[in-house]
Coordinates of C-alpha atoms in Angstrom, one line a residue:
X13 CA 50.2 -54.9 62.1
X14 CA 51.8 -51.6 62.0
X15 CA 54.6 -50.6 59.8
X16 CA 58.0 -51.3 61.2
X17 CA 59.5 -47.9 60.5
X18 CA 63.2 -46.9 62.5
X19 CA 62.6 -43.7 64.3
X20 CA 66.2 -42.4 63.2
X21 CA 65.6 -42.8 60.1
X22 CA 63.1 -40.0 60.5
X23 CA 64.5 -37.8 62.8
X24 CA 68.4 -37.7 63.2
X25 CA 69.8 -37.3 59.5
X26 CA 70.4 -34.0 60.2
X27 CA 71.5 -33.6 64.0
X28 CA 68.4 -32.1 66.0
X29 CA 69.4 -28.2 66.7
X30 CA 37.4 -64.9 66.0
X31 CA 37.8 -68.3 67.6
X32 CA 38.0 -71.1 68.3
X33 CA 37.6 -72.2 72.3
X34 CA 38.9 -75.0 72.6
X35 CA 40.9 -75.6 75.4
X36 CA 45.0 -75.6 75.5
X37 CA 47.6 -77.9 76.8
X38 CA 49.4 -76.8 79.9
X39 CA 53.2 -75.1 79.2
X40 CA 55.5 -78.1 79.2
X41 CA 56.4 -79.8 75.5
X42 CA 55.0 -78.1 73.0
X43 CA 52.0 -79.9 71.9
X44 CA 52.6 -79.1 67.8
X45 CA 55.3 -78.7 66.2
X46 CA 56.9 -75.2 64.2
X47 CA 55.4 -76.2 61.2
X48 CA 52.1 -77.2 63.0
X49 CA 52.0 -73.5 64.3
X50 CA 52.7 -71.6 61.6
X51 CA 50.1 -73.2 59.6
X52 CA 47.7 -72.5 61.7
X53 CA 49.0 -69.1 62.7
X54 CA 48.5 -68.8 58.0
X55 CA 45.1 -70.0 57.9
X56 CA 43.5 -68.0 61.2
X57 CA 45.1 -64.7 60.0
X58 CA 44.0 -65.0 56.9
X59 CA 40.1 -66.0 58.6
X60 CA 40.6 -63.3 60.7
X61 CA 40.8 -60.8 57.4
X62 CA 38.3 -62.1 55.9
X63 CA 35.9 -61.5 59.1
X64 CA 37.2 -57.8 59.6
X65 CA 34.5 -55.7 57.7
X66 CA 36.0 -52.8 59.3
X67 CA 37.5 -51.0 62.3
X68 CA 37.8 -47.5 64.3
X69 CA 40.3 -46.8 67.4
X70 CA 41.7 -43.7 68.5
X71 CA 45.9 -43.8 69.1
X72 CA 48.2 -41.9 71.1
X73 CA 52.0 -41.4 70.1
X74 CA 54.0 -40.2 71.7
X75 CA 58.3 -39.4 71.5
X76 CA 60.7 -38.4 73.7
X77 CA 64.3 -37.9 72.4
X78 CA 67.1 -37.4 74.4
X79 CA 70.6 -36.3 72.5
X80 CA 73.7 -34.9 73.1
X81 CA 73.1 -31.3 71.3
X82 CA 69.4 -31.0 72.6
X83 CA 66.7 -32.6 74.2
X84 CA 62.9 -33.0 71.6
X85 CA 59.5 -33.9 73.1
X86 CA 55.7 -34.3 71.2
X87 CA 52.2 -36.0 70.9
X88 CA 49.9 -36.7 68.9
X89 CA 46.5 -37.9 69.1
X90 CA 44.7 -39.7 66.3
X91 CA 41.4 -41.8 65.1
X92 CA 42.6 -44.3 62.5
X93 CA 40.5 -46.1 60.4
X94 CA 40.3 -49.5 58.7
X95 CA 38.4 -50.5 55.8
X96 CA 38.4 -54.6 54.4
X97 CA 40.7 -55.2 52.1
X98 CA 43.4 -52.6 52.7
X99 CA 42.2 -48.7 52.9
X100 CA 43.9 -47.1 55.8
X101 CA 42.4 -43.8 57.1
X102 CA 43.9 -41.2 59.5
X103 CA 42.2 -38.1 61.5
X104 CA 44.6 -36.0 63.8
X105 CA 42.6 -34.5 66.8
X106 CA 45.3 -33.1 68.2
X107 CA 49.5 -32.6 68.3
X108 CA 51.8 -30.4 70.2
X109 CA 55.2 -30.3 71.5
X110 CA 58.3 -30.5 69.1
X111 CA 57.0 -30.1 65.1
X112 CA 59.9 -31.3 63.7
X113 CA 58.8 -34.6 65.5
X114 CA 55.1 -34.2 64.6
X115 CA 56.2 -33.6 60.8
X116 CA 59.1 -35.7 60.3
X117 CA 58.3 -39.1 62.8
X118 CA 54.4 -39.5 63.4
X119 CA 53.2 -37.9 60.1
X120 CA 55.8 -40.2 58.2
X121 CA 54.8 -43.2 60.0
X122 CA 51.4 -42.6 59.2
X123 CA 52.2 -42.7 55.6
X124 CA 54.2 -45.2 55.8
X125 CA 51.4 -47.9 57.2
X126 CA 49.3 -46.4 54.5
X127 CA 51.9 -47.8 52.1
X128 CA 52.8 -51.1 53.9
X129 CA 49.0 -51.7 54.2
X130 CA 47.9 -52.1 49.8
X131 CA 48.1 -55.3 48.5
X132 CA 51.4 -55.4 46.6
X133 CA 53.0 -54.3 50.3
X134 CA 51.5 -56.4 52.4
X135 CA 52.0 -59.9 51.1
X136 CA 55.7 -59.1 51.0
X137 CA 55.6 -58.2 54.8
X138 CA 52.8 -61.0 56.0
X139 CA 54.0 -63.2 59.0
X140 CA 54.0 -66.4 56.3
X141 CA 56.6 -69.0 54.9
X142 CA 56.7 -67.2 51.5
X143 CA 58.2 -64.1 54.2
X144 CA 60.1 -65.6 56.9
X145 CA 61.6 -68.5 58.5
X146 CA 60.5 -70.5 61.7
X147 CA 61.5 -71.8 64.5
X148 CA 59.9 -73.4 67.6
X149 CA 61.7 -71.8 70.8
X150 CA 59.5 -72.7 74.1
X151 CA 55.7 -73.6 74.7
X152 CA 54.8 -71.5 77.7
X153 CA 51.9 -70.5 79.9
X154 CA 49.1 -67.8 79.4
X155 CA 46.3 -66.5 80.8
X156 CA 44.4 -68.0 77.7
X157 CA 46.3 -71.2 78.5
X158 CA 49.3 -71.0 76.3
X159 CA 51.5 -70.2 74.1
X160 CA 54.3 -70.5 71.7
X161 CA 57.3 -68.7 71.1
X162 CA 58.7 -68.5 67.8
X163 CA 62.0 -67.2 67.0
X164 CA 61.4 -65.6 63.0
X165 CA 63.7 -64.5 60.6
X166 CA 62.9 -62.6 57.2
X167 CA 63.7 -64.5 54.3
X168 CA 64.4 -60.8 52.5
X169 CA 65.4 -57.5 53.8
X170 CA 63.1 -54.4 54.3
X171 CA 61.9 -51.9 56.3
X172 CA 58.7 -53.2 57.0
X173 CA 59.9 -57.2 58.4
X174 CA 61.4 -57.7 61.4
X175 CA 64.1 -60.6 63.4
X176 CA 63.2 -61.7 66.6
X177 CA 60.6 -63.6 68.4
X178 CA 57.3 -63.5 68.3
X179 CA 54.4 -65.6 70.9
X180 CA 51.7 -67.1 69.2
X181 CA 48.4 -68.1 71.7
X182 CA 48.3 -71.7 71.6
X183 CA 44.1 -71.7 71.1
X184 CA 43.0 -68.3 68.6
X185 CA 46.8 -69.5 66.2
X186 CA 47.6 -65.1 66.8
X187 CA 49.8 -63.3 67.7
X188 CA 49.9 -61.5 71.2
X189 CA 53.6 -60.4 71.8
X190 CA 56.5 -59.4 69.3
X191 CA 59.9 -58.7 70.9
X192 CA 62.5 -57.5 67.8
X193 CA 64.5 -55.9 66.0
X194 CA 64.3 -54.1 62.3
X195 CA 65.8 -57.0 59.4
X196 CA 67.3 -53.5 57.7
X197 CA 68.9 -50.1 59.4
X198 CA 67.2 -47.8 57.4
X199 CA 69.8 -44.7 58.5
X200 CA 73.2 -44.2 59.1
X201 CA 72.1 -42.4 62.2
X202 CA 70.7 -45.4 63.6
X203 CA 73.6 -47.3 65.8
X204 CA 70.1 -50.3 67.2
X205 CA 66.3 -50.2 67.7
X206 CA 64.5 -52.8 69.8
X207 CA 60.8 -53.3 69.0
X208 CA 58.1 -54.4 71.5
X209 CA 54.5 -55.4 70.4
X210 CA 51.6 -56.2 72.8
X211 CA 48.0 -57.6 71.5
X212 CA 45.2 -58.0 73.1
X213 CA 41.7 -59.5 71.6
X214 CA 39.4 -57.4 70.7
X215 CA 35.9 -59.6 70.0
X216 CA 37.1 -62.2 67.8
X217 CA 40.1 -60.2 66.5
X218 CA 43.8 -59.8 68.0
X219 CA 44.7 -56.2 67.7
X220 CA 47.5 -53.7 68.4
X221 CA 46.9 -52.4 72.0
X222 CA 50.8 -51.0 72.9
X223 CA 53.8 -50.3 70.2
X224 CA 57.2 -49.3 71.4
X225 CA 60.3 -48.7 69.6
X226 CA 63.3 -47.5 71.0
X227 CA 66.6 -46.2 68.9
X228 CA 69.7 -45.6 69.7
X229 CA 72.0 -42.8 67.9
X230 CA 75.0 -43.6 66.7
X231 CA 76.0 -40.3 67.5
X232 CA 74.8 -40.3 71.3
X233 CA 71.3 -39.9 72.5
X234 CA 68.5 -42.0 72.3
X235 CA 64.7 -42.0 70.9
X236 CA 61.5 -43.5 72.5
X237 CA 58.3 -43.9 70.4
X238 CA 54.8 -45.3 72.2
X239 CA 51.6 -45.6 70.4
X240 CA 48.7 -46.8 72.5
X241 CA 45.5 -47.9 71.1
X242 CA 42.2 -47.0 73.0
X243 CA 38.6 -47.4 72.3
X244 CA 38.2 -49.8 69.4
X245 CA 35.4 -49.9 67.5
X246 CA 35.1 -53.5 65.2
X247 CA 32.4 -54.5 63.0
X248 CA 32.9 -58.4 62.2
X249 CA 31.3 -59.7 59.1
X250 CA 29.9 -62.0 61.2
X251 CA 28.2 -60.3 62.9
X252 CA 26.7 -58.1 60.3
X253 CA 25.8 -61.6 58.9
X254 CA 23.8 -61.9 61.4
X255 CA 22.1 -58.7 61.6
X256 CA 20.9 -59.1 58.7
X257 CA 19.7 -62.5 59.0
X258 CA 17.5 -61.3 62.1
X259 CA 16.4 -58.7 60.1
X260 CA 15.4 -60.9 57.2
X261 CA 13.1 -62.5 60.0
X262 CA 11.6 -60.1 61.4
X263 CA 10.8 -58.8 58.4
X264 CA 9.1 -61.9 57.9
X265 CA 6.9 -62.3 60.5
X266 CA 5.6 -58.8 60.2
X267 CA 4.8 -59.5 56.1
X268 CA 2.9 -62.6 57.7

């Protein structure tokens, strides 16, 4: 999950001059309790984390700031690479618009994401009972059969955790959507922030496809950041194992 960092903490301190195929029940009464959903979510997240060896994607960051003193806008395209267990690397492909936004928002977001991916920090931000309290809100239909809506409240406050609602797929037990706000306001200049994240199943993994953060500035104004994820390339441990076995069988056949 992308690190949750308030936009205005970065731009406003100075005024701007794999998975199960079982079927899901129809919408209505939730087939599982909140505790059961959280147990399944934690177990399946761990399985997916172990299976995902390597991924690459193109990201497009776009930010529009509308304020009392001035308006600014910028865009940056990044090639993002992940290697298990915690390595994230970013290569800037192009950038345009406000240099202030590029340097003080986009690049700091990348630094924060690398920091959040490190094991010690990641352990404090995972969506599990160690870090969050959960409440089942409802069970509703989805394209995949059904999903659980959970209200989440962090047990400790930081810029990397959030409070709000998460949608959990009832078959794969993966987060498909987040509607929330940061648990900690990282800047005096931020009056309110909203977080909207969407995920999509790519091979066996639910990966982000669009993130939007809207921050309202205390002195007036609004900052809207969107991150779009494109062209995923994913290496699955199970695929790799199958490829190795196939190669071994081919080698044995050749030797015979």
